[in-house]
Coordinates of C-alpha atoms in Angstrom, one line a residue:
M29 CA -16.5 -5.1 15.2
K30 CA -17.2 -8.6 13.3
R31 CA -14.9 -9.1 10.2
F32 CA -17.8 -10.2 7.9
I33 CA -20.0 -7.7 8.9
A34 CA -17.4 -4.9 8.4
F35 CA -16.7 -6.5 4.9
L36 CA -20.3 -6.3 3.9
L37 CA -20.7 -2.6 5.1
S38 CA -17.5 -1.3 3.3
L39 CA -17.1 -3.9 0.3
T40 CA -13.2 -3.1 0.4
L41 CA -10.3 -5.0 1.3
V42 CA -8.1 -3.1 3.8
Y43 CA -4.4 -4.0 3.9
S44 CA -2.1 -2.4 6.3
A45 CA 1.1 -0.9 4.7
V46 CA 4.4 -0.8 6.5
S47 CA 6.4 2.0 6.8
C48 CA 10.1 3.1 7.0
S49 CA 13.3 2.0 5.3
G50 CA 16.0 3.8 3.1
N51 CA 20.1 4.8 1.7
S52 CA 22.7 6.8 0.3
S53 CA 26.4 6.9 1.3
S54 CA 27.8 10.0 3.2
T55 CA 31.0 10.6 5.3
L56 CA 30.2 12.6 8.4
K57 CA 32.9 14.0 10.5
N58 CA 32.5 14.3 14.4
I59 CA 32.0 17.8 15.6
S60 CA 32.9 18.4 19.0
G61 CA 31.0 20.7 21.4
T62 CA 30.3 21.4 25.0
A63 CA 27.8 19.0 26.0
V64 CA 27.2 20.1 29.4
T65 CA 26.9 23.7 30.4
D66 CA 28.8 25.2 33.2
E67 CA 26.0 27.5 34.4
V68 CA 23.9 25.8 37.1
P69 CA 20.4 27.1 36.7
A70 CA 17.9 27.7 39.6
K71 CA 15.6 24.7 40.4
I72 CA 12.8 24.2 37.8
K73 CA 9.2 23.6 39.0
L74 CA 6.5 22.2 36.5
E75 CA 2.6 22.9 36.8
N76 CA 0.7 19.5 36.4
H77 CA -2.1 19.9 33.7
M78 CA -3.6 16.4 33.7
T79 CA -7.4 16.5 33.8
E80 CA -9.5 15.0 36.8
K81 CA -10.2 12.0 34.4
E82 CA -6.5 11.5 33.6
R83 CA -5.7 11.6 37.2
S84 CA -8.3 9.0 38.2
R85 CA -7.1 6.5 35.7
V86 CA -3.4 6.5 37.0
S87 CA -2.2 3.3 38.5
S88 CA 1.0 1.8 39.5
G89 CA 2.6 -1.2 40.8
E90 CA 5.4 -3.8 40.3
L91 CA 6.7 -4.8 36.9
T92 CA 4.1 -6.8 34.8
V93 CA 6.0 -7.1 31.6
F94 CA 6.8 -10.7 31.9
E95 CA 3.1 -11.6 32.7
H96 CA 2.0 -10.1 29.4
M97 CA 4.7 -11.8 27.6
Q98 CA 3.6 -15.1 29.1
D99 CA -0.2 -14.4 28.1
S100 CA 0.9 -13.7 24.5
Q101 CA 2.7 -16.7 24.4
K102 CA 0.2 -19.3 25.1
K103 CA -0.7 -21.7 22.6
S104 CA -2.7 -20.6 19.7
S105 CA -6.2 -21.4 19.4
V106 CA -5.4 -22.4 15.7
P107 CA -3.1 -25.3 15.1
D108 CA 0.0 -25.0 13.0
D109 CA 0.0 -28.3 11.3
G110 CA -2.0 -27.8 7.9
V111 CA -5.2 -26.5 6.6
Y112 CA -8.0 -25.5 9.1
L113 CA -11.6 -24.5 8.1
E114 CA -14.1 -22.8 10.5
L115 CA -17.3 -23.8 9.0
W116 CA -20.5 -21.8 9.4
S117 CA -24.2 -22.6 9.0
E118 CA -26.8 -20.1 7.7
E119 CA -28.0 -20.1 11.3
D120 CA -24.7 -19.1 12.5
W121 CA -24.4 -16.2 10.1
I122 CA -27.6 -15.0 10.9
A123 CA -26.9 -15.2 14.8
D124 CA -23.8 -13.4 14.2
I125 CA -25.4 -10.5 12.5
K126 CA -28.0 -10.0 15.0
E127 CA -25.6 -10.0 17.8
Y128 CA -23.5 -7.5 15.9
F129 CA -26.2 -4.9 15.2
K130 CA -27.4 -5.4 18.8
D131 CA -24.3 -3.5 20.0
H132 CA -24.3 -1.2 16.6
P133 CA -28.0 -0.3 15.6
E134 CA -26.7 2.8 14.2
E135 CA -25.1 1.1 11.4
L136 CA -28.3 -0.4 10.0
E137 CA -28.8 3.4 8.4
G138 CA -32.6 3.0 8.3
T139 CA -33.1 -0.7 6.9
T140 CA -34.0 -3.5 9.3
I141 CA -31.9 -6.6 10.4
E142 CA -34.0 -8.9 8.5
E143 CA -33.7 -6.8 5.3
F144 CA -30.0 -6.8 5.8
I145 CA -29.8 -10.3 6.2
E146 CA -31.8 -11.0 3.0
K147 CA -29.8 -8.6 1.0
N148 CA -26.6 -10.2 1.9
R149 CA -27.7 -13.7 2.3
S150 CA -25.9 -14.7 -0.9
G151 CA -22.6 -13.8 1.0
F152 CA -22.9 -16.4 3.5
N153 CA -20.6 -19.2 2.9
E154 CA -19.8 -22.6 4.8
I155 CA -16.2 -21.5 5.0
H156 CA -15.8 -18.6 7.1
D157 CA -12.4 -18.3 8.0
I158 CA -9.2 -20.4 6.8
F159 CA -5.8 -20.9 8.4
I160 CA -2.9 -22.6 7.1
N161 CA 0.1 -23.7 9.4
G162 CA -1.4 -21.5 12.3
R163 CA -1.6 -18.5 9.8
C164 CA -4.6 -16.7 8.7
F165 CA -5.1 -17.3 5.0
N166 CA -5.3 -14.6 2.3
G167 CA -7.3 -15.8 -0.5
H168 CA -6.8 -12.6 -2.5
R169 CA -10.6 -12.5 -3.1
V170 CA -10.9 -15.8 -4.9
E171 CA -11.2 -18.2 -1.9
P172 CA -12.1 -21.9 -2.5
F173 CA -15.5 -23.3 -1.6
L174 CA -16.7 -26.7 -0.3
G175 CA -17.9 -29.1 -3.0
Y176 CA -15.3 -27.9 -5.6
D177 CA -13.7 -31.1 -7.1
G178 CA -11.1 -29.7 -9.4
G179 CA -13.1 -29.5 -12.8
E180 CA -14.9 -26.4 -14.2
L181 CA -14.8 -23.6 -12.0
R182 CA -17.1 -20.4 -11.6
L183 CA -16.2 -17.6 -9.3
R184 CA -17.6 -14.3 -8.8
E185 CA -15.2 -11.7 -10.2
P186 CA -13.3 -9.8 -7.7
S187 CA -13.4 -5.8 -7.6
P188 CA -10.6 -4.2 -9.3
Y189 CA -10.6 -1.4 -6.6
F190 CA -8.5 -1.6 -3.4
C191 CA -8.8 0.2 -0.1
C192 CA -5.2 0.8 1.3
S193 CA -4.1 2.0 4.8
D194 CA -1.8 4.8 4.7
G195 CA -0.3 3.5 8.0
N196 CA -1.6 6.6 9.9
G197 CA -5.2 5.7 10.5
G198 CA -6.4 7.0 7.0
Y199 CA -7.1 5.2 3.7
Y200 CA -6.6 5.9 0.1
Y201 CA -8.2 3.9 -3.0
V202 CA -6.6 2.8 -6.0
D203 CA -7.4 0.6 -9.0
E204 CA -5.2 -2.0 -10.5
D205 CA -3.0 0.5 -12.2
N206 CA -2.2 2.3 -8.8
N207 CA -4.6 5.3 -9.9
R208 CA -5.9 7.0 -6.8
F209 CA -9.5 7.9 -6.2
S210 CA -11.6 10.0 -3.6
E211 CA -14.0 8.4 -1.3
E212 CA -17.0 9.7 -3.6
E213 CA -15.3 8.6 -7.0
I214 CA -14.5 5.2 -5.5
Q215 CA -18.1 4.7 -4.2
E216 CA -19.5 5.6 -7.7
K217 CA -17.0 3.0 -9.1
Y218 CA -18.1 0.3 -6.4
D219 CA -21.9 1.0 -7.2
S220 CA -21.2 0.5 -11.0
F221 CA -19.2 -2.7 -10.5
Y222 CA -21.8 -4.2 -8.3
A223 CA -24.7 -3.2 -10.3
E224 CA -24.7 -6.4 -12.2
E225 CA -23.1 -9.9 -11.3
R226 CA -19.9 -10.7 -12.9
Y227 CA -18.3 -14.2 -13.1
L228 CA -15.0 -15.9 -14.2
T229 CA -15.2 -19.5 -15.6
F230 CA -12.4 -21.8 -15.8
A231 CA -12.3 -25.2 -17.6
D232 CA -10.4 -26.8 -14.6
F233 CA -8.2 -26.2 -11.5
E234 CA -5.0 -26.1 -13.7
E235 CA -6.5 -23.3 -15.9
F236 CA -7.4 -21.4 -12.9
K237 CA -3.9 -21.6 -11.2
S238 CA -2.3 -19.4 -13.9
Y239 CA -5.0 -16.5 -13.3
L240 CA -4.6 -17.1 -9.4
K241 CA -1.0 -16.4 -10.0
K242 CA -1.6 -13.1 -11.9
Q243 CA -4.3 -12.0 -9.3
I244 CA -1.7 -12.5 -6.5
E245 CA 1.0 -10.8 -8.3
R246 CA -1.5 -7.5 -8.9
V247 CA -2.4 -7.6 -5.3
V248 CA 1.1 -7.9 -4.0
R249 CA 2.4 -5.3 -6.3
I250 CA -0.2 -2.9 -5.0
F251 CA 0.2 -3.4 -1.0
A252 CA 4.0 -4.1 -1.3
S253 CA 4.9 -1.4 -3.8
D254 CA 7.6 -0.1 -1.4
M255 CA 9.4 -3.3 -1.3
D256 CA 12.3 -4.2 -3.6
E257 CA 11.7 -6.6 -6.7
E258 CA 13.3 -9.7 -5.1
T259 CA 11.2 -9.2 -1.9
I260 CA 8.1 -8.7 -4.0
R261 CA 8.6 -11.8 -6.1
E262 CA 9.4 -14.0 -2.8
R263 CA 6.2 -12.5 -1.3
I264 CA 4.3 -13.6 -4.7
E265 CA 5.8 -17.0 -4.5
Y266 CA 5.0 -17.3 -0.9
E267 CA 1.4 -16.2 -1.2
Y268 CA 1.0 -18.5 -4.2
N269 CA 2.1 -21.7 -2.7
D270 CA -0.3 -21.1 0.3
N271 CA -3.2 -20.5 -1.9
I272 CA -2.5 -23.8 -3.8
A273 CA -2.1 -25.6 -0.7
V274 CA -5.5 -24.5 0.6
W275 CA -7.2 -25.0 -2.7
E276 CA -5.8 -28.6 -3.1
A277 CA -6.8 -29.5 0.6
V278 CA -10.2 -28.5 0.0
I279 CA -10.4 -30.3 -3.3
A280 CA -9.3 -33.5 -1.8
G281 CA -11.2 -32.9 1.6
N282 CA -7.8 -33.0 3.1
Y283 CA -8.5 -30.3 5.7
K284 CA -9.5 -30.2 9.5
T285 CA -12.4 -28.1 10.8
L286 CA -12.5 -25.6 13.7
P287 CA -15.3 -25.0 16.2
V288 CA -17.5 -21.7 15.4
G289 CA -15.9 -18.8 17.1
T290 CA -12.3 -20.1 16.8
A291 CA -11.3 -17.2 14.3
E292 CA -12.7 -14.6 16.5
K293 CA -10.6 -15.9 19.3
F294 CA -7.5 -16.2 17.1
Y295 CA -7.7 -12.5 16.1
E296 CA -8.2 -11.3 19.8
E297 CA -5.0 -13.1 20.4
I298 CA -3.1 -11.4 17.8
E299 CA -4.4 -8.0 18.9
S300 CA -3.5 -9.0 22.6
S301 CA -0.1 -10.2 21.8
S302 CA 2.0 -7.1 21.5
A303 CA 3.6 -7.5 24.6
A304 CA 5.8 -10.4 23.1
T305 CA 7.3 -7.8 20.8
W306 CA 9.2 -6.3 23.8
E307 CA 12.7 -6.6 23.6
I308 CA 13.3 -7.8 26.8
D309 CA 16.7 -9.5 28.2
R310 CA 14.9 -11.6 30.9
R311 CA 18.0 -12.1 33.1
K312 CA 19.0 -8.4 33.1
V313 CA 15.3 -7.2 33.7
E314 CA 14.7 -9.7 36.4
E315 CA 17.9 -8.3 38.2
I316 CA 16.4 -4.7 38.1
A317 CA 12.7 -5.5 38.6
P318 CA 12.7 -4.8 42.3
Y319 CA 13.7 -1.4 41.5
V320 CA 11.2 -0.7 38.7
K321 CA 7.8 0.9 39.4
E322 CA 5.2 0.3 36.5
Y323 CA 2.7 3.2 35.9
N324 CA -0.4 3.2 33.7
I325 CA -1.0 6.9 32.7
Y326 CA -3.6 7.7 30.5
D327 CA -3.8 10.9 28.2
E328 CA -7.3 12.1 27.2
Q329 CA -6.1 14.0 24.2
L330 CA -4.5 11.1 22.4
D331 CA -6.9 8.7 24.0
T332 CA -4.0 6.6 24.9
N333 CA -2.8 4.8 27.8
F334 CA 0.8 4.8 28.2
V335 CA 2.9 2.2 30.2
V336 CA 5.9 3.9 31.9
H337 CA 8.6 2.1 33.6
V338 CA 10.4 4.1 36.3
T339 CA 13.8 2.6 37.3
L340 CA 15.4 3.9 40.4
P341 CA 19.0 4.4 41.0
P342 CA 21.1 2.1 43.3
D343 CA 21.2 4.0 46.5
F344 CA 17.8 5.9 45.9
D345 CA 16.8 8.3 48.8
P346 CA 13.4 9.7 48.4
Q347 CA 14.6 12.9 50.2
K348 CA 17.0 13.5 47.4
T349 CA 16.8 15.1 44.0
Y350 CA 17.7 13.2 40.8
P351 CA 17.9 14.1 37.0
A352 CA 15.5 11.9 34.9
Y353 CA 17.0 10.2 31.9
V354 CA 13.9 9.6 29.6
L355 CA 13.7 7.1 26.9
T356 CA 10.9 7.0 24.2
D357 CA 10.1 3.8 22.4
G358 CA 9.9 1.7 25.7
V359 CA 9.0 -1.4 23.8
W360 CA 12.9 -1.3 23.1
R361 CA 14.5 0.9 25.5
F362 CA 13.3 -0.3 28.6
N363 CA 15.5 -3.2 27.9
N364 CA 18.6 -0.7 28.2
S365 CA 17.7 0.4 31.8
A366 CA 19.7 -2.4 33.4
D367 CA 22.9 -1.4 31.5
L368 CA 22.3 2.2 32.6
R369 CA 21.6 1.2 36.1
K370 CA 24.8 -0.9 36.2
A371 CA 26.9 2.0 35.0
M372 CA 25.6 3.9 38.2
E373 CA 26.2 0.7 40.3
E374 CA 29.9 0.6 39.0
G375 CA 30.5 4.3 39.9
K376 CA 30.9 5.3 36.2
A377 CA 28.0 7.7 36.4
S378 CA 26.2 9.7 38.8
E379 CA 22.6 8.3 39.9
V380 CA 19.6 9.3 37.9
I381 CA 15.9 8.1 37.5
I382 CA 15.5 6.1 34.3
V383 CA 12.1 6.6 32.7
S384 CA 11.1 4.6 29.7
I385 CA 7.7 5.5 27.9
G386 CA 6.0 2.8 26.2
Y387 CA 2.4 2.1 25.0
D388 CA -0.4 0.0 26.6
Y389 CA 0.4 -3.5 26.2
S390 CA -2.5 -4.1 23.9
I391 CA -0.7 -1.9 21.4
D392 CA 2.5 -3.1 19.3
G393 CA 5.1 -0.3 20.1
T394 CA 7.2 -1.9 17.1
N395 CA 4.7 -1.3 14.5
D396 CA 5.5 2.0 12.6
E397 CA 1.7 2.7 12.3
Y398 CA 1.7 3.4 16.1
R399 CA 5.0 5.3 16.0
I400 CA 4.2 7.7 13.2
K401 CA 0.9 8.4 15.1
Y402 CA 2.8 9.5 18.3
F403 CA 6.1 10.7 16.8
C404 CA 4.7 12.6 13.5
D405 CA 1.1 12.9 13.1
R406 CA 0.3 13.7 16.8
C407 CA 3.8 14.9 17.8
E408 CA 2.5 18.3 19.4
D409 CA -0.1 16.2 21.5
F410 CA 2.5 13.7 22.4
L411 CA 4.9 16.4 23.5
T412 CA 2.2 18.1 25.4
F413 CA 1.5 14.9 27.0
I414 CA 5.2 14.4 28.1
T415 CA 5.8 18.2 29.0
D416 CA 2.5 19.0 30.8
D417 CA 1.3 15.5 32.2
L418 CA 3.9 12.9 32.6
M419 CA 7.0 14.9 33.8
P420 CA 5.0 17.0 36.3
Y421 CA 3.1 13.9 37.6
L422 CA 6.4 12.0 38.1
G423 CA 8.0 15.1 39.7
E424 CA 5.1 14.6 42.3
E425 CA 6.1 11.1 42.9
Y426 CA 9.7 11.6 42.9
S427 CA 12.1 14.7 43.4
I428 CA 13.3 15.4 39.8
D429 CA 16.0 17.9 38.9
Y430 CA 14.4 19.1 35.7
S431 CA 17.5 21.4 35.2
S432 CA 19.5 18.5 34.2
S433 CA 17.1 16.0 32.9
T434 CA 17.3 14.4 29.7
L435 CA 15.1 13.2 26.6
F436 CA 15.9 10.6 24.0
G437 CA 14.5 9.4 20.7
H438 CA 15.8 7.4 18.0
S439 CA 14.8 7.1 14.2
L440 CA 11.0 8.3 14.2
G441 CA 11.7 9.2 17.8
G442 CA 14.8 11.2 16.7
T443 CA 12.9 13.3 14.6
F444 CA 10.4 13.7 17.5
A445 CA 13.3 14.6 19.9
H446 CA 14.3 17.2 17.3
Y447 CA 10.9 18.6 17.3
A448 CA 10.6 18.6 20.9
V449 CA 13.7 20.6 21.6
F450 CA 12.8 23.1 19.0
N451 CA 9.2 23.6 20.2
S452 CA 10.2 23.4 23.9
D453 CA 10.1 27.3 24.0
K454 CA 6.2 27.2 23.5
Y455 CA 5.8 25.6 27.0
E456 CA 5.8 27.2 30.4
N457 CA 7.0 23.7 31.7
Q458 CA 10.6 22.9 30.8
P459 CA 11.4 19.3 32.2
F460 CA 14.4 19.0 29.9
R461 CA 17.8 20.5 29.7
N462 CA 19.4 17.5 27.5
Y463 CA 18.3 16.1 24.3
I464 CA 19.5 13.0 22.5
I465 CA 18.5 12.9 18.7
G466 CA 19.6 9.5 17.5
S467 CA 19.5 8.6 13.8
P468 CA 16.5 11.1 12.7
A469 CA 14.8 9.7 9.8
F470 CA 13.9 13.0 8.5
W471 CA 13.6 11.0 5.0
S472 CA 11.0 8.6 6.2
P473 CA 7.8 8.5 4.4
G474 CA 6.1 8.0 7.8
F475 CA 7.6 11.7 8.9
L476 CA 7.6 13.9 5.6
P477 CA 3.6 14.1 5.3
Y478 CA 3.5 15.8 8.7
T479 CA 6.2 18.3 8.4
K480 CA 4.3 21.2 6.8
G481 CA 6.8 21.6 4.1
D482 CA 10.3 22.1 5.2
E483 CA 9.8 23.3 8.6
F484 CA 12.1 20.8 10.3
R485 CA 15.0 22.2 8.2
H486 CA 14.6 25.5 9.7
E487 CA 14.1 24.1 13.4
Y488 CA 10.4 24.8 13.3
G489 CA 11.0 28.4 13.4
Y490 CA 12.7 28.3 16.7
F491 CA 15.5 31.0 16.0
D492 CA 12.9 33.3 14.6
R493 CA 11.4 33.2 18.0
N494 CA 14.5 33.0 20.3
D495 CA 18.1 34.5 20.0
S496 CA 19.7 31.6 21.4
L497 CA 19.3 27.9 22.6
D498 CA 19.7 26.8 26.3
K499 CA 19.7 23.3 25.8
N500 CA 22.3 20.7 25.2
L501 CA 22.1 18.3 21.9
F502 CA 23.6 14.9 21.4
I503 CA 23.1 14.1 17.7
C504 CA 24.2 10.6 16.7
G505 CA 23.9 7.9 14.1
G506 CA 25.5 4.8 12.7
A507 CA 28.4 4.9 10.2
D508 CA 26.9 2.1 8.1
E509 CA 23.4 2.9 8.4
D510 CA 22.9 4.9 5.3
P511 CA 22.8 2.0 2.8
V512 CA 20.1 0.2 4.6
Y513 CA 17.4 2.8 3.6
Q514 CA 18.7 4.0 0.2
E515 CA 15.4 3.3 -1.6
Y516 CA 13.4 5.8 0.4
Y517 CA 15.7 8.9 0.3
G518 CA 14.7 10.2 -3.2
E519 CA 15.8 13.9 -3.3
N520 CA 16.0 14.1 0.5
D521 CA 19.1 13.7 2.9
S522 CA 20.1 10.4 4.0
T523 CA 20.2 9.9 7.7
L524 CA 23.9 10.9 8.0
E525 CA 23.5 13.8 5.6
G526 CA 20.5 14.9 7.6
I527 CA 22.8 14.8 10.9
Q528 CA 25.6 17.0 8.9
H529 CA 23.3 19.6 7.6
L530 CA 21.6 19.8 11.2
M531 CA 25.0 20.4 12.8
D532 CA 25.9 23.0 10.2
R533 CA 22.6 24.8 10.7
L534 CA 23.1 24.9 14.4
K535 CA 26.9 26.0 14.0
E536 CA 25.2 28.8 11.7
Y537 CA 22.6 29.9 14.5
G538 CA 25.6 30.2 17.0
V539 CA 24.8 27.2 19.0
T540 CA 27.8 25.9 21.1
T541 CA 26.1 23.2 23.1
A542 CA 25.4 20.7 20.4
E543 CA 27.9 17.9 19.2
S544 CA 27.4 14.7 16.9
K545 CA 28.8 11.3 16.9
I546 CA 28.9 8.8 14.3
Y547 CA 29.5 5.2 15.8
P548 CA 31.6 2.9 13.5
N549 CA 30.6 -0.4 12.5
S550 CA 26.9 0.3 13.2
E551 CA 23.9 0.2 11.0
H552 CA 20.7 2.0 12.0
Y553 CA 20.2 0.8 15.8
Q554 CA 23.2 -1.4 16.9
F555 CA 25.0 1.8 18.5
I556 CA 22.0 2.7 21.0
P557 CA 23.2 0.5 24.0
E558 CA 26.6 1.7 24.0
M559 CA 25.6 5.3 23.2
L560 CA 23.0 5.4 25.8
V561 CA 25.6 4.6 28.4
E562 CA 28.3 6.8 27.2
V563 CA 25.8 9.8 27.2
L564 CA 24.7 8.9 30.8
E565 CA 28.5 9.1 31.9
K566 CA 29.0 12.3 29.8
Y567 CA 25.9 14.3 31.1
Y568 CA 26.1 12.6 34.5
P569 CA 29.7 12.1 35.4
P570 CA 30.4 10.5 38.9
Q571 CA 30.7 13.0 41.8

């Protein structure tokens, strides 16, 4: 959807909020338990519930992550050496509107294209997009215009209402005092505000600067309310300096121009650049690339394509059966496959098939907006995808020993791993015996709205439905991670307190197959590479 059309249709400014962070100190003792059960269960079989559409869209081949990263690192269409403007004529605006409604006629809502153009003609501006040093410019609703010379300035007054993303695909509306409004209430306020033309007048650019600083501070404080004061002030200063530089370039005519269509190409580049966020140690991953098969597996319920990397063990024999060591957050964890495979090569662990679950390369898997969607908001659907689609399908490709396979999740993924084990009894398919719950962020603002009260503190009713737990749990965290997220805890447990209280509850339930470990000298994630290898060697000792 074209950005200008979307603006005219909504008259709102959408600003994506970032999620998680927090703190509170606690000391947690290690609680030992039995990590691996002695009893060897009968071979488990899974039923594949993939739809015909899902099966038809499965594809596989060699590792392509490097190709996607190279594509994303191509030179940007917008130079990074100053202020650039993409200028549009009235004919450009009209052609763009006609092209948009050709593909989206339903959004005309009874009016004609010509009527829409006449109604919005006043919104046509020579400056279609502004960039500074290769970045998209945020004018905070008071952007400069060609012809301004630094003297008297008259601007349309910006709306005092804001549409904010909740990070989960939804939106909420606030005014300058952070009062919230429903969609019906905000529409009435927008209608009232835009019923008359409102203008602000300044004697000169110097007088405008002081208003600009206040406007930027107002907007930043609304959209960055979860940041600490020092970060907010730095953000305000950063945004202010950008704005002054752009205004001064327009006043002095000190800008360069871009061809029509450059901005659209730039935003397409941003949307397709998420593969660059994959944490890849190129040397290590290149060494295991010959043993990696990349799958694209579509889930109809989530309407999402997942990129799944399967790393085969050193002496892989298709006639043999292997446990699967399954890692969520593939954007980070696929990188650990090399060290895990090396442990097998060195005889420190038995051979397993390593599986990392990532998202399509067009999705930024590091963005908490997506992690919240799959780990929290749609956790049931994501668990169903893994349990009833992914693992049975991989079982058709390889002979997998589900009776000793492992699922790992960290942070929001840790809350998902906790959800997965204590909802596993609801499924006929049982693909995992072991679960690694890493630094579960039970306190996260991204997790709490989806917990239906305190269900997670009661293990989602698992022990109301069952007398015992036949799974092995390894629950872990970093000794120094609590202070990092202190501001987010409120009345909730910190990460380490959450781990301790989970272990206490499991003890009360009579669970003897759970243990925890807190890794010294580590914050939220530094311990993960060491831990994954350690647990691999623990659950799958050399034979």
